[in-house]
CSV table of C-alpha atoms and ligand atoms in Angstrom, one decimal:
chain,number,residue,atom,x,y,z
A,1,MET,CA,69.9,-17.5,72.0
A,2,THR,CA,67.7,-14.2,72.6
A,3,ASP,CA,65.6,-12.3,70.0
A,4,HIS,CA,68.6,-9.8,69.8
A,5,ASP,CA,71.2,-12.1,69.0
A,6,ASN,CA,68.6,-13.6,66.3
A,7,PRO,CA,69.5,-12.0,62.8
A,8,TYR,CA,65.9,-13.2,61.6
A,9,SER,CA,63.9,-11.4,64.4
A,10,LEU,CA,61.4,-8.9,63.6
A,11,ALA,CA,61.1,-8.2,67.2
A,12,GLY,CA,59.9,-4.4,67.9
A,13,LYS,CA,59.3,-3.8,63.6
A,14,ILE,CA,56.1,-2.5,62.5
A,15,ALA,CA,55.0,-3.9,59.2
A,16,VAL,CA,52.4,-3.2,56.4
A,17,VAL,CA,50.9,-5.7,54.4
A,18,THR,CA,48.5,-4.8,51.6
A,19,GLY,CA,46.4,-7.7,50.5
A,20,GLY,CA,47.0,-9.0,53.8
A,21,SER,CA,43.3,-10.5,54.6
A,22,LYS,CA,43.9,-13.7,51.9
A,23,GLY,CA,45.9,-16.2,50.4
A,24,ILE,CA,49.7,-15.3,50.3
A,25,GLY,CA,49.0,-11.9,52.1
A,26,ARG,CA,47.6,-13.5,55.3
A,27,GLY,CA,50.4,-16.0,55.2
A,28,ILE,CA,53.0,-13.3,55.0
A,29,CYS,CA,51.3,-11.4,58.1
A,30,LEU,CA,51.3,-14.7,60.0
A,31,CYS,CA,54.9,-15.3,59.2
A,32,LEU,CA,56.2,-11.8,60.2
A,33,ALA,CA,53.8,-11.9,63.6
A,34,ARG,CA,55.7,-15.0,64.5
A,35,ALA,CA,58.7,-13.6,63.6
A,36,GLY,CA,57.9,-10.7,66.0
A,37,ALA,CA,56.6,-8.1,64.2
A,38,ASP,CA,53.3,-6.0,64.7
A,39,VAL,CA,51.3,-5.9,61.7
A,40,VAL,CA,49.3,-3.7,59.9
A,41,VAL,CA,46.7,-6.0,58.1
A,42,SER,CA,45.2,-4.0,54.8
A,43,ALA,CA,42.7,-4.9,52.0
A,44,ARG,CA,39.5,-3.5,51.0
A,45,THR,CA,37.2,-5.9,52.7
A,46,GLN,CA,37.3,-4.8,56.4
A,47,THR,CA,35.6,-7.9,58.2
A,48,ASP,CA,38.3,-10.1,56.5
A,49,VAL,CA,41.2,-7.6,57.7
A,50,GLU,CA,39.7,-7.8,60.9
A,51,ALA,CA,39.8,-11.9,61.2
A,52,VAL,CA,43.5,-11.8,60.1
A,53,CYS,CA,44.1,-9.1,62.9
A,54,ALA,CA,42.4,-11.4,65.7
A,55,GLU,CA,45.0,-14.1,64.2
A,56,VAL,CA,48.1,-11.7,64.7
A,57,ARG,CA,46.9,-10.7,68.1
A,58,ALA,CA,46.5,-14.4,69.2
A,59,LEU,CA,50.3,-14.5,68.5
A,60,GLY,CA,51.1,-12.0,71.0
A,61,ARG,CA,51.8,-9.2,68.6
A,62,ARG,CA,49.8,-5.5,67.9
A,63,ALA,CA,47.5,-5.3,64.8
A,64,LEU,CA,45.9,-2.7,63.1
A,65,GLY,CA,43.2,-3.4,60.1
A,66,VAL,CA,42.8,-0.5,57.8
A,67,ALA,CA,40.4,-0.9,54.9
A,68,ALA,CA,42.3,0.6,51.5
A,69,ASP,CA,42.4,0.1,47.9
A,70,VAL,CA,45.8,0.3,46.7
A,71,THR,CA,44.8,1.7,43.2
A,72,LYS,CA,43.7,4.7,45.0
A,73,SER,CA,46.8,6.9,46.0
A,74,GLU,CA,44.9,8.6,49.0
A,75,GLU,CA,43.7,5.4,50.4
A,76,ILE,CA,47.6,4.2,50.3
A,77,ASP,CA,48.4,7.7,52.2
A,78,ALA,CA,45.9,7.2,54.7
A,79,LEU,CA,47.1,3.6,55.3
A,80,ALA,CA,50.7,5.0,55.9
A,81,GLU,CA,49.5,7.5,58.1
A,82,ARG,CA,47.3,5.7,60.5
A,83,THR,CA,50.4,3.1,60.9
A,84,LEU,CA,52.3,5.8,62.2
A,85,SER,CA,50.0,7.6,64.0
A,86,GLU,CA,48.4,4.2,65.6
A,87,LEU,CA,51.2,1.9,65.9
A,88,GLY,CA,54.3,4.7,66.2
A,89,GLY,CA,56.4,3.7,62.9
A,90,LEU,CA,56.8,2.1,60.0
A,91,ASP,CA,59.6,-0.7,59.1
A,92,ILE,CA,58.4,-2.9,56.8
A,93,TRP,CA,56.0,-2.5,53.6
A,94,VAL,CA,54.8,-5.4,51.5
A,95,ASN,CA,53.3,-4.6,48.4
A,96,ASN,CA,51.6,-7.8,48.1
A,97,ALA,CA,47.9,-6.8,46.6
A,98,GLY,CA,47.6,-8.0,43.2
A,99,GLY,CA,46.5,-10.7,40.8
A,100,LEU,CA,43.8,-10.8,38.2
A,101,PRO,CA,40.8,-8.4,38.6
A,102,ASP,CA,39.5,-10.0,35.8
A,103,ALA,CA,40.5,-14.0,35.6
A,104,THR,CA,39.2,-14.4,31.9
A,105,PRO,CA,42.3,-15.7,29.9
A,106,ARG,CA,42.5,-13.6,26.9
A,107,TYR,CA,45.3,-13.6,23.8
A,108,LEU,CA,47.0,-10.0,23.7
A,109,THR,CA,45.2,-9.3,20.8
A,110,LYS,CA,41.7,-10.1,22.4
A,111,THR,CA,42.3,-8.0,25.4
A,112,PRO,CA,40.2,-4.7,25.6
A,113,GLU,CA,42.0,-1.6,26.5
A,114,ASP,CA,40.1,-1.1,29.9
A,115,ARG,CA,40.9,-4.8,31.1
A,116,PHE,CA,44.7,-3.9,30.2
A,117,ASP,CA,44.4,-0.6,32.4
A,118,ALA,CA,42.7,-2.7,35.2
A,119,GLN,CA,45.7,-5.0,35.4
A,120,ILE,CA,48.7,-2.4,35.2
A,121,ASP,CA,46.7,-0.1,37.8
A,122,LEU,CA,46.5,-3.2,40.4
A,123,ASN,CA,49.9,-4.8,39.7
A,124,LEU,CA,52.2,-2.3,39.1
A,125,LYS,CA,50.7,1.1,39.5
A,126,ALA,CA,49.7,0.2,43.1
A,127,VAL,CA,53.2,-1.1,43.5
A,128,TYR,CA,54.7,2.2,42.7
A,129,LEU,CA,51.9,4.3,44.8
A,130,GLY,CA,53.2,1.4,47.9
A,131,CYS,CA,56.8,2.1,47.3
A,132,VAL,CA,56.1,5.7,47.3
A,133,ALA,CA,53.9,5.9,50.4
A,134,ALA,CA,56.6,4.0,52.1
A,135,ALA,CA,60.1,5.2,51.0
A,136,THR,CA,59.1,8.9,51.6
A,137,ARG,CA,58.2,7.7,55.1
A,138,MET,CA,61.1,5.6,55.9
A,139,LYS,CA,63.6,8.3,54.5
A,140,ALA,CA,64.8,9.2,58.1
A,141,SER,CA,64.7,5.9,60.1
A,142,GLY,CA,65.5,3.5,57.4
A,143,GLY,CA,63.5,0.2,56.5
A,144,SER,CA,62.8,-2.6,54.0
A,145,ILE,CA,60.3,-2.6,51.2
A,146,ILE,CA,59.3,-6.1,49.5
A,147,ASN,CA,57.5,-6.2,46.3
A,148,ILE,CA,55.5,-9.4,45.4
A,149,SER,CA,56.0,-10.6,42.0
A,150,SER,CA,55.4,-13.8,40.1
A,151,THR,CA,57.3,-16.2,38.0
A,152,SER,CA,55.1,-15.1,35.4
A,153,SER,CA,57.2,-12.1,35.4
A,154,LEU,CA,59.8,-14.0,33.3
A,155,GLY,CA,59.7,-15.4,29.7
A,156,PHE,CA,56.1,-15.2,28.8
A,157,SER,CA,52.6,-15.2,30.1
A,158,LEU,CA,50.3,-16.9,27.6
A,159,LYS,CA,46.5,-15.4,27.7
A,160,ASN,CA,47.6,-13.4,30.7
A,161,GLY,CA,50.1,-10.7,29.0
A,162,PRO,CA,49.1,-7.6,31.1
A,163,TYR,CA,49.4,-9.6,34.2
A,164,GLY,CA,53.2,-11.1,33.2
A,165,ALA,CA,54.3,-7.6,31.7
A,166,SER,CA,52.8,-5.7,35.0
A,167,LYS,CA,55.3,-8.1,37.2
A,168,ALA,CA,58.1,-8.0,35.1
A,169,ALA,CA,57.9,-4.0,35.4
A,170,VAL,CA,57.8,-4.6,39.2
A,171,ASN,CA,61.0,-6.2,39.3
A,172,SER,CA,62.3,-3.2,37.7
A,173,LEU,CA,60.6,-0.8,39.8
A,174,THR,CA,62.3,-3.0,42.6
A,175,ARG,CA,65.8,-2.7,41.3
A,176,THR,CA,65.4,1.2,40.6
A,177,LEU,CA,64.0,2.0,43.6
A,178,SER,CA,66.9,-0.4,45.5
A,179,ARG,CA,69.4,2.2,44.1
A,180,GLU,CA,67.4,5.3,44.6
A,181,ALA,CA,66.6,4.7,48.3
A,182,ALA,CA,70.0,3.2,49.4
A,183,PRO,CA,71.7,2.8,51.8
A,184,LYS,CA,69.0,3.6,54.5
A,185,ILE,CA,66.0,1.7,52.6
A,186,ARG,CA,66.5,-1.9,51.2
A,187,VAL,CA,64.2,-2.8,48.7
A,188,ASN,CA,63.8,-6.5,47.1
A,189,GLY,CA,61.0,-8.5,45.6
A,190,VAL,CA,59.6,-12.0,46.2
A,191,ALA,CA,58.2,-13.9,43.2
A,192,PRO,CA,56.0,-16.7,43.9
A,193,GLY,CA,55.3,-20.0,41.8
A,194,PRO,CA,51.9,-21.7,41.7
A,195,ILE,CA,50.1,-21.3,45.1
A,196,PRO,CA,46.6,-22.6,45.4
A,197,THR,CA,44.8,-19.6,46.7
A,198,GLU,CA,41.2,-18.3,45.6
A,199,ASN,CA,42.6,-16.2,42.9
A,200,PHE,CA,44.8,-18.7,41.5
A,201,MET,CA,41.9,-21.3,41.5
A,202,GLU,CA,39.5,-18.9,39.9
A,203,SER,CA,41.9,-17.7,37.1
A,204,THR,CA,43.3,-21.4,36.3
A,205,SER,CA,41.6,-24.6,34.9
A,206,PHE,CA,43.3,-28.1,35.7
A,207,ARG,CA,42.2,-31.4,35.3
A,208,GLU,CA,40.8,-33.1,38.5
A,209,ASP,CA,42.5,-36.6,37.8
A,210,LYS,CA,46.1,-35.8,38.3
A,211,PRO,CA,47.6,-33.5,40.9
A,212,ILE,CA,47.9,-29.8,39.9
A,213,ALA,CA,51.9,-29.7,40.7
A,214,ASP,CA,52.1,-32.7,38.2
A,215,GLN,CA,50.2,-31.1,35.6
A,216,ILE,CA,52.5,-27.8,35.9
A,217,GLY,CA,55.6,-30.0,36.5
A,218,VAL,CA,56.7,-28.5,39.8
A,219,PRO,CA,60.4,-29.9,40.1
A,220,LEU,CA,60.0,-30.1,44.2
A,221,GLY,CA,56.9,-32.1,43.5
A,222,ARG,CA,54.2,-29.9,45.2
A,223,LEU,CA,52.3,-26.4,45.0
A,224,GLY,CA,53.4,-23.7,47.2
A,225,THR,CA,52.0,-22.4,50.4
A,226,PRO,CA,51.2,-18.9,51.6
A,227,GLU,CA,54.0,-19.7,54.2
A,228,ASP,CA,56.5,-20.5,51.6
A,229,ILE,CA,56.3,-16.8,50.7
A,230,GLY,CA,55.9,-15.5,54.4
A,231,HIS,CA,59.2,-17.2,55.1
A,232,ALA,CA,61.1,-15.3,52.3
A,233,VAL,CA,59.5,-12.2,53.1
A,234,VAL,CA,60.7,-12.5,56.8
A,235,TYR,CA,64.2,-13.1,55.6
A,236,LEU,CA,64.3,-10.4,53.4
A,237,ALA,CA,62.8,-7.9,55.9
A,238,SER,CA,65.3,-9.0,58.7
A,239,ASP,CA,69.0,-8.4,59.4
A,240,ALA,CA,69.9,-11.6,58.1
A,241,ALA,CA,69.4,-9.8,54.7
A,242,GLY,CA,71.1,-6.8,55.7
A,243,TRP,CA,73.4,-6.6,52.8
A,244,VAL,CA,70.8,-7.7,50.2
A,245,THR,CA,68.7,-5.1,48.0
A,246,GLY,CA,67.6,-4.6,44.4
A,247,GLN,CA,66.9,-8.6,44.3
A,248,THR,CA,63.8,-10.6,43.4
A,249,LEU,CA,64.1,-14.0,45.0
A,250,PHE,CA,62.0,-16.6,43.0
A,251,VAL,CA,60.2,-19.0,45.5
A,252,ASN,CA,58.4,-21.5,43.2
A,253,GLY,CA,59.5,-25.1,43.8
A,254,GLY,CA,61.8,-24.6,40.6
A,255,THR,CA,59.4,-23.9,38.0
A,256,ALA,CA,60.2,-21.9,35.0
A,257,ALA,CA,58.0,-19.4,33.6
A,258,GLN,CA,54.8,-20.9,32.3
B,1,NAP,P1,44.2,-13.6,46.6
B,1,NAP,O1,44.0,-15.0,47.5
B,1,NAP,O2,43.2,-13.3,45.6
B,1,NAP,O3,44.2,-12.6,47.8
B,1,NAP,C1,44.4,-11.3,47.3
B,1,NAP,C2,44.5,-10.2,48.3
B,1,NAP,O4,44.5,-8.7,48.0
B,1,NAP,C3,43.0,-10.2,49.3
B,1,NAP,O5,43.4,-9.8,50.4
B,1,NAP,C4,42.2,-9.1,48.5
B,1,NAP,O6,41.3,-8.7,49.4
B,1,NAP,C5,43.3,-8.2,48.2
B,1,NAP,N1,43.3,-7.0,47.2
B,1,NAP,C6,42.6,-7.3,46.0
B,1,NAP,N2,42.7,-6.1,45.3
B,1,NAP,C7,43.0,-5.2,46.1
B,1,NAP,C8,43.1,-3.9,45.8
B,1,NAP,N3,42.1,-3.3,44.8
B,1,NAP,N4,43.4,-3.1,46.9
B,1,NAP,C9,43.6,-3.8,48.1
B,1,NAP,N5,43.7,-4.8,48.4
B,1,NAP,C10,43.1,-5.9,47.3
B,1,NAP,O7,45.6,-13.5,45.8
B,1,NAP,P2,47.0,-14.3,46.1
B,1,NAP,O8,46.9,-15.6,45.0
B,1,NAP,O9,47.4,-14.4,47.4
B,1,NAP,O10,48.0,-13.3,45.5
B,1,NAP,C11,48.8,-12.5,46.1
B,1,NAP,C12,49.8,-11.7,45.2
B,1,NAP,O11,50.7,-12.8,44.9
B,1,NAP,C13,49.5,-10.9,44.1
B,1,NAP,O12,50.3,-10.0,44.2
B,1,NAP,C14,49.7,-12.0,42.9
B,1,NAP,O13,50.0,-11.4,41.9
B,1,NAP,C15,50.8,-12.8,43.6
B,1,NAP,N6,51.1,-13.9,43.0
B,1,NAP,C16,50.4,-15.1,43.3
B,1,NAP,C17,50.6,-16.4,42.8
B,1,NAP,C18,49.6,-17.7,43.0
B,1,NAP,O14,49.9,-18.5,42.5
B,1,NAP,N7,48.4,-17.3,43.9
B,1,NAP,C19,51.8,-16.8,42.1
B,1,NAP,C20,52.5,-16.0,41.7
B,1,NAP,C21,52.3,-14.3,42.2
B,1,NAP,P3,40.1,-7.8,49.1
B,1,NAP,O15,39.4,-8.4,47.8
B,1,NAP,O16,39.0,-7.6,50.2
B,1,NAP,O17,40.6,-6.4,48.6
């Protein structure tokens, strides 16, 4: 089978991944590159971004590293413009940057207003800014936008209310934009379950005498990996998902909302 016959191939596509330097974002970058895409790796720390670019190039793809803070609209716009001018197109945009800017667990009644705002800025407003930057530039040529949500967007998000609320709102943005941007642009989400990245380990406290997956109760018996999420992103970005839009795919080993 040639790449041309493979509906999962991303050969010739140009993808942007925010928060692409670490954890889930790095896994997404490498899965996209393995599927054939050229990748723009973006995060705030240029040296980390360049390290992932080197890994993408080692897979035989083009890579561009762009330092950008997703909470600043002018930096998101510059990221989109550099993608077009330096790589010559924009087919896939993954809004992945997010997490807990302050990992202190707090009940909602104890959450200072500025901490609430910081969570919403990073986990919701930045996704809106990324969606607008991508969708306006994909209008003529078409493309695929993928928003990284969380299993916390379901049910409740104990001692982490603004995070769960922002991710639930991301699922709503995904559904709305899928209608507004159809038929040329598909918009979907991936909602990960527990994946032991830097941010996950900083913001959780598990006992050391028992595997974390057992403490959480993951039906599939293990924590997730960045590649578990990367594979879902490749599917949603590819022609294999050509009739899929407005969906958020929960990739979480079967865990329900915590
Ligand atoms: P991570 O390991 O902490 O990586 C976060 C990435 O985002 C880094 O590349 C970081 O690089 C970048 N970043 C952080 N703030 C940024 C900003 N303001 N502007 C641009 N880039 C920024 O996080 P992760 O666990 O992989 O999480 C990735 C996504 O998955 C997040 O949306 C998170 O909510 C979601 N998620 C994670 C889990 C999990 O269990 N890990 C579960 C559900 C959902 P710099 O600091 O250099 O900018």
